[in-house]
Coordinates of C-alpha atoms in Angstrom, one line a residue:
Chain Z
X16 CA 0.0 0.1 -0.2
X17 CA 2.4 2.5 1.0
X18 CA 4.7 1.4 -2.4
X19 CA 1.7 1.5 -4.3
X20 CA 0.9 5.5 -2.5
X21 CA 4.4 6.8 -3.1
X22 CA 3.7 5.7 -6.3
X23 CA 1.5 7.9 -6.8
X24 CA 2.7 10.6 -5.2
X25 CA 5.5 10.8 -7.8
X26 CA 3.4 10.6 -10.8
X27 CA 1.0 13.2 -10.0
X28 CA 4.2 14.7 -9.0
X29 CA 5.2 13.9 -12.5
X30 CA 2.7 15.4 -14.1
X31 CA 2.1 18.3 -12.6
X32 CA 6.6 19.7 -13.7
X33 CA 5.7 18.5 -16.5
X34 CA 2.5 20.6 -16.7
X35 CA 3.8 23.5 -15.0
X36 CA 6.8 23.1 -17.2
X37 CA 4.1 23.2 -20.8
X38 CA 2.5 26.4 -19.0
X39 CA 6.2 28.2 -18.4
X40 CA 6.9 27.2 -21.9
X41 CA 3.9 29.1 -23.5
X42 CA 4.6 32.4 -21.0
X43 CA 8.8 32.2 -23.0
X44 CA 6.4 32.6 -26.3
X45 CA 4.1 35.2 -24.7
X46 CA 7.7 36.9 -22.9
X47 CA 9.1 36.9 -26.2
X48 CA 6.4 37.6 -28.7
X49 CA 5.6 40.4 -25.8
X50 CA 10.1 41.7 -25.9
X51 CA 9.6 42.6 -30.3
X52 CA 8.6 45.9 -29.3
X53 CA 10.6 47.0 -25.7
X54 CA 14.0 48.4 -26.0
X55 CA 16.6 48.0 -26.3
X56 CA 16.5 48.3 -30.5
X57 CA 17.4 44.9 -32.3
X58 CA 17.8 45.7 -35.6
X59 CA 21.6 45.1 -35.8
X60 CA 21.5 41.8 -33.4
X61 CA 18.6 40.0 -35.2
X62 CA 21.2 41.1 -38.4
X63 CA 23.6 39.0 -35.9
X64 CA 21.3 35.6 -35.5
X65 CA 20.4 36.1 -39.3
X66 CA 24.4 35.8 -40.2
X67 CA 24.2 33.1 -38.3
X68 CA 20.4 31.6 -38.8
X69 CA 20.4 32.1 -41.9
X70 CA 24.4 32.8 -44.0
X71 CA 26.4 30.0 -42.2
X72 CA 23.6 27.2 -42.3
X73 CA 23.9 27.6 -46.4
X74 CA 26.4 26.0 -47.2
X75 CA 24.9 22.6 -45.5
X76 CA 21.9 23.1 -47.5
X77 CA 23.2 24.1 -50.5
X78 CA 24.1 19.6 -50.0
X79 CA 21.7 18.3 -48.1
X80 CA 20.0 19.4 -51.2
X81 CA 21.7 18.5 -53.6
X82 CA 22.4 15.1 -52.2
X83 CA 18.5 14.7 -51.8
X84 CA 17.6 16.4 -54.8
X85 CA 20.1 13.2 -56.4
X86 CA 18.7 11.2 -55.0
X87 CA 14.7 12.0 -55.4
X88 CA 16.0 12.4 -58.8
X89 CA 17.5 8.8 -59.0
X90 CA 14.8 7.0 -56.6
X91 CA 11.4 8.6 -59.8
X92 CA 13.6 7.6 -62.2
X93 CA 14.3 4.2 -61.4
X94 CA 10.9 4.0 -60.1
X95 CA 8.6 6.4 -63.3
X96 CA 10.7 4.2 -66.2
X97 CA 8.8 1.1 -64.6
X98 CA 5.7 2.5 -65.7
X99 CA 6.7 5.1 -68.4
X100 CA 6.3 7.7 -67.3
X101 CA 10.5 9.4 -67.1
X102 CA 8.7 12.9 -68.4
X103 CA 6.4 12.5 -65.0
X104 CA 10.0 13.2 -63.2
X105 CA 10.3 17.1 -62.9
X106 CA 6.9 16.9 -60.9
X107 CA 7.6 14.5 -58.7
X108 CA 11.1 15.8 -57.5
X109 CA 9.8 19.8 -57.1
X110 CA 6.1 18.4 -55.8
X111 CA 7.8 16.1 -52.7
X112 CA 10.6 19.0 -52.6
X113 CA 8.8 22.2 -52.5
X114 CA 5.5 20.7 -50.6
X115 CA 8.1 18.2 -48.1
X116 CA 11.4 17.2 -47.8
X117 CA 12.1 20.2 -48.8
X118 CA 10.7 22.8 -45.1
X119 CA 11.1 19.3 -43.3
X120 CA 15.3 18.5 -44.3
X121 CA 15.6 22.1 -44.2
X122 CA 14.0 23.0 -40.4
X123 CA 16.4 20.1 -39.5
X124 CA 19.5 20.7 -40.1
X125 CA 19.3 23.9 -39.3
X126 CA 18.3 22.7 -35.8
X127 CA 21.5 20.9 -35.5
X128 CA 23.3 23.4 -36.5
X129 CA 22.1 26.7 -35.6
X130 CA 19.0 25.3 -33.4
X131 CA 21.6 22.7 -31.1
X132 CA 24.6 25.8 -31.6
X133 CA 22.0 28.6 -29.6
X134 CA 20.2 27.1 -26.7
X135 CA 24.4 26.0 -25.9
X136 CA 25.0 30.1 -25.7
X137 CA 21.6 30.9 -23.6
X138 CA 22.5 28.0 -21.1
X139 CA 25.3 29.1 -20.5
X140 CA 24.7 31.9 -20.4
X141 CA 22.2 31.2 -17.7
X142 CA 24.8 29.2 -15.7
X143 CA 27.5 32.0 -16.0
X144 CA 24.6 34.8 -14.1
X145 CA 24.7 36.6 -17.0
X146 CA 21.4 36.3 -17.8
X147 CA 20.2 37.0 -14.0
X148 CA 23.3 40.3 -14.6
X149 CA 20.2 41.3 -17.9
X150 CA 17.5 41.3 -15.5
X151 CA 19.3 43.3 -12.6
X152 CA 20.1 46.0 -14.8
X153 CA 16.1 46.5 -15.8
X154 CA 17.2 44.8 -19.4
X155 CA 13.9 42.5 -20.6
X156 CA 16.3 38.6 -20.4
X157 CA 13.6 38.0 -23.1
X158 CA 13.3 41.6 -25.6
X159 CA 17.7 41.3 -25.5
X160 CA 18.1 37.3 -26.2
X161 CA 14.7 35.6 -27.5
X162 CA 12.9 38.6 -29.3
X163 CA 15.8 39.2 -32.2
X164 CA 16.2 35.6 -32.2
X165 CA 12.9 34.3 -33.2
X166 CA 12.6 37.2 -36.1
X167 CA 16.2 36.1 -37.5
X168 CA 14.4 32.4 -37.1
X169 CA 11.3 33.6 -38.9
X170 CA 13.0 35.0 -41.7
X171 CA 15.6 32.7 -42.3
X172 CA 13.9 29.5 -42.7
X173 CA 11.9 30.0 -45.6
X174 CA 14.8 31.4 -47.7
X175 CA 16.6 28.7 -46.7
X176 CA 14.0 26.4 -47.3
X177 CA 13.5 28.2 -50.9
X178 CA 17.4 28.1 -51.6
X179 CA 16.9 24.4 -51.0
X180 CA 14.4 23.4 -52.5
X181 CA 15.7 25.2 -55.7
X182 CA 19.5 23.1 -55.6
X183 CA 16.7 20.0 -54.7
X184 CA 15.3 20.3 -58.2
X185 CA 18.8 20.8 -60.1
X186 CA 20.4 18.1 -58.3
X187 CA 17.4 16.1 -59.4
X188 CA 18.1 17.5 -63.1
X189 CA 21.4 16.4 -63.0
X190 CA 20.8 12.8 -62.4
X191 CA 17.7 12.1 -63.9
X192 CA 18.1 14.5 -67.3
X193 CA 22.0 15.0 -67.2
X194 CA 23.1 11.6 -65.9
X195 CA 20.0 9.2 -66.7
X196 CA 19.2 10.5 -70.0
X197 CA 15.7 12.1 -69.1
X198 CA 14.4 14.5 -71.7
X199 CA 15.1 18.7 -70.5
X200 CA 12.1 19.8 -71.6
X201 CA 9.3 17.2 -69.7
X202 CA 11.4 18.3 -66.9
X203 CA 10.9 22.0 -66.8
X204 CA 7.6 21.5 -68.1
X205 CA 6.5 18.7 -65.8
X206 CA 7.6 21.0 -62.8
X207 CA 5.6 24.6 -64.0
X208 CA 2.7 21.9 -65.0
X209 CA 2.4 20.6 -61.9
X210 CA 3.4 23.1 -59.1
X211 CA 0.8 25.2 -57.9
X212 CA 0.4 28.5 -55.9
X213 CA -0.3 26.3 -52.9
X214 CA 2.8 23.2 -52.9
X215 CA 4.6 26.7 -52.3
X216 CA 2.3 27.8 -49.4
X217 CA 2.1 24.6 -48.2
X218 CA 6.3 24.6 -48.0
X219 CA 6.3 28.5 -46.6
X220 CA 4.0 27.4 -44.1
X221 CA 5.8 24.9 -42.8
X222 CA 8.2 26.3 -43.0
X223 CA 7.4 29.8 -40.4
X224 CA 5.6 26.8 -37.7
X225 CA 9.5 24.6 -38.3
X226 CA 10.6 28.4 -37.6
X227 CA 9.5 28.8 -34.4
X228 CA 9.1 25.4 -32.7
X229 CA 13.7 25.7 -33.2
X230 CA 13.5 29.1 -32.5
X231 CA 10.9 28.8 -29.5
X232 CA 12.2 25.2 -28.1
X233 CA 15.7 26.3 -29.0
X234 CA 16.1 29.1 -26.3
X235 CA 13.5 28.1 -23.4
X236 CA 15.5 25.0 -23.5
X237 CA 18.9 26.9 -23.4
X238 CA 17.3 30.5 -20.3
X239 CA 15.6 27.2 -18.3
X240 CA 19.1 25.3 -18.3
X241 CA 19.6 23.6 -14.4
X242 CA 17.2 26.5 -12.9
X243 CA 15.0 23.3 -11.8
X244 CA 17.6 20.4 -10.4
X245 CA 19.3 24.0 -8.9
X246 CA 22.8 22.5 -10.0
X247 CA 23.9 24.5 -12.8
X248 CA 26.6 23.1 -14.4
X249 CA 28.1 22.5 -18.2
X250 CA 25.6 19.1 -17.4
X251 CA 22.7 20.9 -17.6
X252 CA 24.1 23.0 -20.8
X253 CA 24.9 19.7 -22.4
X254 CA 21.7 18.3 -21.0
X255 CA 19.6 21.4 -22.4
X256 CA 21.7 21.0 -25.6
X257 CA 20.5 17.5 -26.2
X258 CA 16.6 18.1 -25.5
X259 CA 16.3 21.2 -27.3
X260 CA 17.5 18.9 -30.1
X261 CA 15.9 15.8 -29.8
X262 CA 12.8 18.1 -29.1
X263 CA 13.0 20.0 -31.8
X264 CA 14.1 17.3 -34.1
X265 CA 10.6 15.8 -32.9
X266 CA 8.2 18.4 -32.9
X267 CA 8.9 20.0 -36.7
X268 CA 7.8 15.6 -38.3
X269 CA 4.6 15.8 -36.1
X270 CA 4.4 18.7 -36.8
X271 CA 4.9 18.8 -40.0
X272 CA 1.5 15.6 -40.4
X273 CA -0.6 17.5 -38.8
X274 CA -0.5 20.7 -41.0
X275 CA -0.1 18.4 -44.3
X276 CA -2.7 17.2 -43.3
X277 CA -4.8 19.7 -42.4
X278 CA -3.6 21.7 -45.6
X279 CA -3.9 18.6 -48.2
Chain D
X24 CA 19.5 74.9 -15.6
X25 CA 22.2 77.1 -17.9
X26 CA 22.4 81.0 -17.8
X27 CA 24.9 82.6 -20.1
X28 CA 28.0 85.5 -19.1
X29 CA 29.5 86.6 -22.5
X30 CA 32.2 89.2 -22.1
X31 CA 32.8 90.9 -26.0
X32 CA 34.6 93.5 -24.5
X33 CA 37.4 91.1 -22.5
X34 CA 37.9 89.0 -26.5
X35 CA 34.9 86.7 -26.3
X36 CA 34.9 85.4 -22.8
X37 CA 31.9 82.4 -22.4
X38 CA 30.7 82.5 -18.8
X39 CA 27.9 79.4 -18.3
X40 CA 26.5 79.0 -14.3
X41 CA 25.4 75.7 -14.2
X42 CA 22.6 75.8 -11.7
X43 CA 21.3 72.7 -10.5
X44 CA 22.7 69.3 -10.5
X45 CA 24.4 68.0 -14.2
X46 CA 23.6 63.8 -14.5
X47 CA 22.7 61.6 -17.1
X48 CA 18.8 62.7 -17.3
X49 CA 19.7 65.8 -18.1
X50 CA 23.1 66.2 -20.2
X51 CA 22.3 66.0 -23.4
X52 CA 19.7 68.8 -23.3
X53 CA 22.8 70.9 -21.5
X54 CA 25.6 69.7 -24.2
X55 CA 23.2 71.5 -26.4
X56 CA 22.8 75.1 -25.5
X57 CA 26.5 75.5 -24.7
X58 CA 28.0 74.3 -28.1
X59 CA 25.2 76.5 -29.7
X60 CA 25.4 78.9 -27.3
X61 CA 30.0 78.5 -28.8
X62 CA 29.0 79.1 -31.8
X63 CA 26.7 82.1 -31.7
X64 CA 29.5 84.2 -29.6
X65 CA 32.4 82.2 -30.9
X66 CA 34.3 83.3 -27.9
X67 CA 38.0 83.0 -26.7
X68 CA 37.9 81.4 -23.4
X69 CA 35.1 79.3 -22.3
X70 CA 34.4 79.1 -17.8
X71 CA 32.2 76.9 -16.6
X72 CA 31.1 78.2 -13.2
X73 CA 29.7 75.7 -10.7
X74 CA 28.7 77.6 -7.4
X75 CA 25.0 76.6 -7.8
X76 CA 25.6 73.6 -9.4
X77 CA 24.1 71.1 -6.3
X78 CA 25.3 67.0 -8.1
X79 CA 27.2 65.8 -11.1
X80 CA 27.1 62.1 -11.5
X81 CA 30.0 60.6 -13.5
X82 CA 28.3 62.2 -16.9
X83 CA 28.0 65.1 -16.2
X84 CA 32.8 64.5 -16.3
X85 CA 32.7 63.1 -19.4
X86 CA 29.9 65.9 -20.4
X87 CA 32.7 68.3 -18.5
X88 CA 36.1 66.2 -21.2
X89 CA 33.7 66.4 -23.4
X90 CA 33.9 70.5 -23.4
X91 CA 37.1 70.9 -22.5
X92 CA 37.8 68.3 -25.6
X93 CA 36.2 71.4 -27.4
X94 CA 37.5 74.5 -26.4
X95 CA 41.0 71.9 -26.8
X96 CA 40.5 71.1 -30.1
X97 CA 39.7 75.5 -31.1
X98 CA 42.2 76.7 -29.7
X99 CA 40.1 78.3 -27.0
X100 CA 40.7 78.8 -23.1
X101 CA 38.9 77.0 -20.6
X102 CA 38.3 76.7 -17.2
X103 CA 36.0 75.4 -14.1
X104 CA 35.4 77.8 -12.2
X105 CA 33.6 76.8 -7.7
X106 CA 33.4 73.4 -7.3
X107 CA 31.6 72.2 -5.0
X108 CA 33.2 69.5 -2.0
X109 CA 30.5 67.3 -3.7
X110 CA 31.1 67.9 -7.2
X111 CA 35.3 68.1 -6.8
X112 CA 34.7 64.9 -5.2
X113 CA 33.1 63.1 -8.2
X114 CA 35.7 64.4 -10.2
X115 CA 38.8 63.7 -8.3
X116 CA 36.9 60.5 -8.2
X117 CA 37.7 59.6 -11.5
X118 CA 40.9 61.2 -11.2
X119 CA 40.4 63.6 -13.4
X120 CA 41.8 66.6 -11.3
X121 CA 45.1 66.9 -14.3
X122 CA 42.5 67.5 -17.1
X123 CA 40.3 70.0 -15.9
X124 CA 42.1 72.1 -13.9
X125 CA 45.6 71.3 -15.3
X126 CA 47.0 73.1 -12.0
X127 CA 45.3 70.1 -9.9
X128 CA 42.8 72.0 -8.3
X129 CA 40.3 74.0 -9.1
X130 CA 41.1 77.7 -10.7
X131 CA 39.0 79.7 -7.8
X132 CA 37.4 83.4 -9.2
Chain A
X23 CA 20.4 50.2 14.7
X24 CA 17.9 51.7 12.2
X25 CA 14.5 51.7 12.2
X26 CA 12.6 50.6 9.3
X27 CA 11.6 54.4 8.2
X28 CA 14.2 55.6 7.7
X29 CA 16.6 52.3 6.9
X30 CA 17.3 52.9 2.2
X31 CA 16.8 48.7 3.4
X32 CA 14.5 47.0 5.9
X33 CA 14.4 42.8 6.1
X34 CA 12.1 41.5 8.5
X35 CA 11.8 37.9 9.6
X36 CA 12.9 36.6 6.4
X37 CA 12.5 32.3 4.9
X38 CA 13.6 31.2 2.4
X39 CA 13.9 27.6 0.3
X40 CA 15.2 26.0 -2.0
X41 CA 12.8 23.1 -3.1
X42 CA 12.0 21.7 0.7
X43 CA 15.5 22.9 2.7
X44 CA 15.0 25.7 4.1
X45 CA 18.7 28.3 3.7
X46 CA 17.2 31.8 5.6
X47 CA 15.9 30.9 9.3
X48 CA 13.9 34.6 9.9
X49 CA 17.2 37.4 9.0
X50 CA 15.7 40.6 9.8
X51 CA 18.4 43.7 9.5
X52 CA 18.2 47.4 8.8
X53 CA 20.6 49.3 6.2
X54 CA 20.7 52.6 6.9
X55 CA 21.6 55.4 3.5
X56 CA 24.8 56.3 2.2
X57 CA 27.0 53.0 5.1
X58 CA 29.3 50.6 3.2
X59 CA 26.6 47.3 4.7
X60 CA 28.6 44.3 4.9
X61 CA 26.7 40.7 4.9
X62 CA 29.8 38.1 6.5
X63 CA 29.9 34.5 6.8
X64 CA 31.3 31.1 6.4
X65 CA 30.5 29.4 2.0
X66 CA 27.3 27.5 3.3
X67 CA 25.6 30.6 5.3
X68 CA 22.9 31.8 3.2
X69 CA 24.4 34.3 2.3
X70 CA 24.2 34.6 -1.6
X71 CA 20.2 33.5 -1.3
X72 CA 19.7 37.1 1.5
X73 CA 21.8 39.1 -2.0
X74 CA 19.8 37.5 -4.8
X75 CA 16.7 38.2 -2.4
X76 CA 17.2 41.6 -2.3
X77 CA 18.2 42.6 -5.6
X78 CA 14.8 40.3 -6.4
X79 CA 16.7 37.7 -8.7
X80 CA 14.5 35.6 -5.8
X81 CA 10.9 35.5 -5.1
X82 CA 10.1 37.1 -1.7
X83 CA 7.1 36.7 0.8
X84 CA 4.7 40.0 1.9
X85 CA 6.4 42.0 4.4
X86 CA 10.0 40.3 5.2
X87 CA 11.7 42.9 2.6
X88 CA 10.8 46.3 2.1
X89 CA 13.2 48.5 -0.6
X90 CA 12.8 52.2 0.7
X91 CA 9.6 51.8 2.7
X92 CA 7.5 49.4 0.8
X93 CA 7.0 46.3 0.5
X94 CA 8.8 44.1 -2.7
X95 CA 7.1 41.5 -3.1
X96 CA 4.1 43.9 -4.1
X97 CA 5.9 45.6 -6.6
X98 CA 4.9 45.9 -10.1
X99 CA 6.1 44.8 -13.4
X100 CA 7.4 49.1 -13.8
X101 CA 8.0 48.7 -9.9
X102 CA 10.8 46.1 -10.4
X103 CA 12.8 47.6 -13.7
X104 CA 12.7 50.6 -12.2
X105 CA 14.2 49.8 -8.8
X106 CA 16.6 48.0 -10.4
X107 CA 17.4 50.8 -12.7
X108 CA 18.7 52.2 -9.7
X109 CA 21.3 49.1 -8.5
X110 CA 24.4 48.0 -10.2
X111 CA 24.7 44.6 -9.6
X112 CA 28.1 42.6 -9.2
X113 CA 28.0 38.9 -9.8
X114 CA 30.4 36.5 -8.4
X115 CA 32.1 36.0 -11.2
X116 CA 31.6 38.4 -13.0
X117 CA 29.2 37.4 -15.1
X118 CA 30.2 39.6 -18.0
X119 CA 28.4 39.1 -21.7
X120 CA 30.9 37.0 -24.0
X121 CA 30.1 38.4 -26.9
X122 CA 31.1 41.8 -26.0
X123 CA 34.5 43.6 -25.5
X124 CA 34.5 45.1 -22.1
X125 CA 33.5 48.7 -23.7
X126 CA 30.6 47.1 -24.4
X127 CA 29.7 45.7 -21.5
X128 CA 30.5 48.2 -19.3
X129 CA 29.1 51.3 -22.0
X130 CA 25.3 48.4 -22.2
X131 CA 22.8 49.7 -19.7
X132 CA 23.7 53.0 -20.8
X133 CA 23.1 52.8 -24.0
X134 CA 19.5 50.6 -23.6
X135 CA 18.4 53.5 -20.5
X136 CA 19.9 56.7 -21.5
X137 CA 19.5 59.1 -24.5
X138 CA 23.2 60.2 -24.1
X139 CA 25.2 60.3 -26.7
X140 CA 28.4 58.2 -28.1
X141 CA 30.9 60.1 -26.7
X142 CA 29.6 61.1 -24.0
X143 CA 29.2 57.0 -23.1
X144 CA 32.5 56.6 -24.6
X145 CA 34.0 58.7 -22.6
X146 CA 31.9 57.5 -19.8
X147 CA 32.7 54.3 -20.6
X148 CA 36.6 55.0 -19.4
X149 CA 36.4 56.4 -17.0
X150 CA 35.4 53.2 -14.6
X151 CA 37.3 50.9 -16.5
X152 CA 40.4 52.6 -15.5
X153 CA 38.5 53.6 -11.1
X154 CA 38.1 49.6 -11.6
X155 CA 42.0 49.9 -13.0
X156 CA 41.7 48.5 -16.6
X157 CA 41.6 51.7 -18.3
X158 CA 43.6 50.2 -21.7
X159 CA 41.1 47.3 -22.1
X160 CA 38.4 48.5 -23.8
X161 CA 38.7 46.4 -26.5
X162 CA 39.9 43.1 -25.2
X163 CA 37.1 40.3 -25.0
X164 CA 36.9 38.2 -21.3
X165 CA 37.9 35.7 -22.8
X166 CA 41.1 37.3 -22.3
X167 CA 41.0 38.4 -19.3
X168 CA 42.2 36.4 -16.1
X169 CA 39.2 36.1 -13.5
X170 CA 40.3 39.4 -10.9
X171 CA 39.9 41.4 -14.5
X172 CA 36.4 39.7 -15.0
X173 CA 35.4 40.2 -11.6
X174 CA 36.5 44.6 -12.2
X175 CA 35.4 44.9 -15.0
X176 CA 32.3 43.6 -14.0
X177 CA 32.5 46.1 -11.2
X178 CA 32.9 49.1 -14.0
X179 CA 29.5 48.2 -15.8
X180 CA 28.3 46.9 -12.0
X181 CA 28.6 51.0 -11.9
X182 CA 27.8 52.5 -15.5
X183 CA 24.6 54.1 -14.2
X184 CA 25.8 55.8 -11.0
X185 CA 23.4 53.4 -9.2
X186 CA 21.9 54.5 -6.3
X187 CA 22.8 51.0 -4.5
X188 CA 25.5 49.0 -5.3
X189 CA 25.3 45.2 -5.1
X190 CA 29.1 44.0 -4.6
X191 CA 29.3 39.9 -4.2
X192 CA 33.1 38.5 -3.3
X193 CA 34.6 41.3 -4.1
X194 CA 38.2 40.8 -3.2
X195 CA 38.2 36.3 -4.1
X196 CA 40.4 36.0 -6.5
X197 CA 41.9 39.4 -6.7
X198 CA 46.0 39.9 -5.2
X199 CA 45.9 41.9 -2.3
X200 CA 47.4 44.9 -4.1
X201 CA 44.2 44.5 -6.4
X202 CA 42.0 43.2 -3.0
X203 CA 42.9 46.8 -1.6
X204 CA 41.8 48.6 -4.1
X205 CA 38.8 47.8 -4.3
X206 CA 38.6 48.3 -1.1
X207 CA 39.5 52.2 -1.7
X208 CA 37.1 52.3 -5.1
X209 CA 34.3 51.6 -2.7
X210 CA 34.8 53.7 0.2
X211 CA 35.1 57.2 -2.2
X212 CA 31.8 55.8 -4.1
X213 CA 29.6 56.3 -0.8
X214 CA 31.9 59.3 -0.5
X215 CA 31.5 61.2 -3.9
X216 CA 27.8 59.3 -4.2
X217 CA 26.7 59.3 -1.1
X218 CA 25.8 55.3 -2.8
X219 CA 24.3 52.5 -0.6
X220 CA 26.5 49.8 -0.7
X221 CA 26.1 46.2 -0.4
X222 CA 29.3 43.2 -0.1
X223 CA 29.1 40.3 0.7
X224 CA 32.2 39.0 1.6
X225 CA 34.4 35.8 3.9
X226 CA 37.6 38.3 3.6
X227 CA 37.4 39.1 7.9
X228 CA 40.1 42.0 6.3
X229 CA 38.5 44.3 3.8
X230 CA 35.2 43.8 5.8
X231 CA 36.5 45.2 8.9
X232 CA 38.3 47.9 6.8
X233 CA 35.5 49.0 4.4
X234 CA 32.3 47.5 6.6
X235 CA 30.6 50.7 8.5
X236 CA 28.0 48.2 9.3
X237 CA 28.0 44.4 10.2
X238 CA 25.7 41.1 9.5
X239 CA 27.2 37.9 10.4
X240 CA 25.3 34.4 9.0
X241 CA 25.9 31.1 10.6
X242 CA 23.4 27.8 8.8
X243 CA 20.6 30.2 7.3
X244 CA 20.6 32.7 10.9
X245 CA 22.4 36.3 11.7
X246 CA 24.7 35.4 14.8
X247 CA 25.4 39.2 14.9
X248 CA 24.1 42.5 13.6
X249 CA 25.4 46.2 14.3
X250 CA 29.5 48.4 14.1
X251 CA 32.5 46.9 13.2
X252 CA 33.5 47.9 17.1
X253 CA 29.7 45.4 18.6
X254 CA 30.2 42.3 16.4
X255 CA 34.1 42.8 16.9
X256 CA 33.5 42.1 21.1
X257 CA 31.0 39.8 20.0
X258 CA 30.7 37.0 22.7
X259 CA 28.8 34.7 20.8
X260 CA 31.3 31.2 19.7
X261 CA 30.7 31.3 16.7
X262 CA 31.2 35.2 15.8
X263 CA 34.8 33.6 17.7
X264 CA 35.6 31.6 15.5
X265 CA 34.9 33.0 12.0
X266 CA 37.1 36.3 13.5
X267 CA 39.4 34.6 14.8
X268 CA 39.2 32.1 11.8
X269 CA 38.9 28.4 14.2
X270 CA 39.0 25.8 11.6
X271 CA 35.4 23.5 12.4
X272 CA 36.1 21.6 15.6
X273 CA 36.2 17.8 15.1
X274 CA 33.8 15.2 16.7
X275 CA 30.8 18.2 16.8
X276 CA 29.1 15.5 13.4
X277 CA 31.0 12.9 15.4
X278 CA 27.5 10.8 15.5
X279 CA 26.1 11.5 12.2
X280 CA 29.4 11.0 10.6
X281 CA 29.6 6.9 11.8
X282 CA 26.1 6.3 11.7
X283 CA 26.1 7.4 7.6
X284 CA 29.8 5.6 7.7
X285 CA 27.7 1.9 9.6
X286 CA 25.0 3.2 6.5
X287 CA 27.2 2.1 4.1
X288 CA 26.6 -1.2 2.4
X289 CA 28.4 -4.3 1.5
X290 CA 29.1 -5.3 -1.8

């Protein structure tokens, strides 16, 4: 009885802590949005974060975009040629990229590269009392640290997704047309005829949602690194960084399904 | 608050009487007024009279340093006179007695 | 010492908890304005927790901490913003922003909260860095500095807004004796020149007695002695005497609990 009682108490405590955590996370987002209108000005810091999240992710986005398009070209050509429909290769590659793979893979790549770094940076600021110092200087840490990253994320994710899509389509062209011999005119015509504004719109909606999710989770995990454990050590930062990447990645995939099911 | 006295007979001598506090809340407006007087009157000697200055923070000291620098760059004679004990302490804390006074102590009028 | 009405900070029966563990027990004292108030105690005595309550980083229950006669538990966000703009805080680690140079660190509060022009801010920053002995280091990044230099730069940043109340956590720890003495002199000069009230948390006895106008000695979350340096020096309380005379903890004090813990270790 005593053991089962303890178990219920522990379970209740765990459940409560999770609900409180979700509430805190919601408030964190509200503070970050509210911080957009608070001083100090965010132009310079936003530009710095655009450079960090956007420009410095360009190589990895181009690289993964090219190979994703190439593999789609290869697989698509192999599958479509079985039905004599190689002419649909352009449509298959572009629709897969624009609607699904572009936003998802871009978000996963940026999460791995920039999300983890953002979380670690803010986590270190937390354990070194820099966030407390900001507060004691009457500078809202949400406004100063989090809001510019949100703006930068919202600007960079759709742009990176667009770059990923374009490079992916050229990657598919390189393999499908130049290497395997599909008709180049049919490839571009397929894209022209099949890709509509709805597809592009869906891709951008996804990119924006993934941007908010990635920045929200990464900054939140860093901001509260070590706060609950009270230890404020290096281990808390590493745990927060791992959590940020895992939770962001899972959320991206779940959100992808939800958005697709709503918009289809 | 500021009061300007301009004695043209004496080779263009401008005396600025500072009244009240000279802190980060008002140094920007005070600076604008003093610089405007500099341009309008083109003095060859500027005296900042602090006899009615009640308090000063490091922003006030910074303003004095900048005025001193502007005067030196234009070959204008610059002096600070009659600081009270409180103001003197702040200038001493910033270790700027030498720069703002030249001889290590304020010139009394 | 002083009444609640005349003091700048009044603490009444303050209790503090980390989870279920109580770390402060019924702390009460007053800080008069324009003085250096030193909070002393051994490591783990609750000094830093008390410090965090006073600077508003740890929530406080009703009627426990009063700043200028106002109960801080009733403050709204705008009251906190006003309070934080009027104080300077030096954290134990310095808490400098790693991505900024020293100059940018010190200039930050001035850029955010004042309309001052950049040349006035630059002169002020140079002055503050000179005061703490870091003139010529304005373009250095925090990573290029030693621990003691970081702490001094943190003090320069805390002084940036010429605060009315300055909170300093362990100013001399990690500093060489000459620099530490320089910082002590600076704190005294700041009090004299600006009429600042300085709250210093330290366990450096020599420095505490040199700068302190009033003192508070803590142990295990309780106040052992509070008053002028003379009254603390003359305290008959055994733990205060032990702290002041730098006597090590007597062996055998927790022997019973220690032995019990040893006996409860399971053998493999």
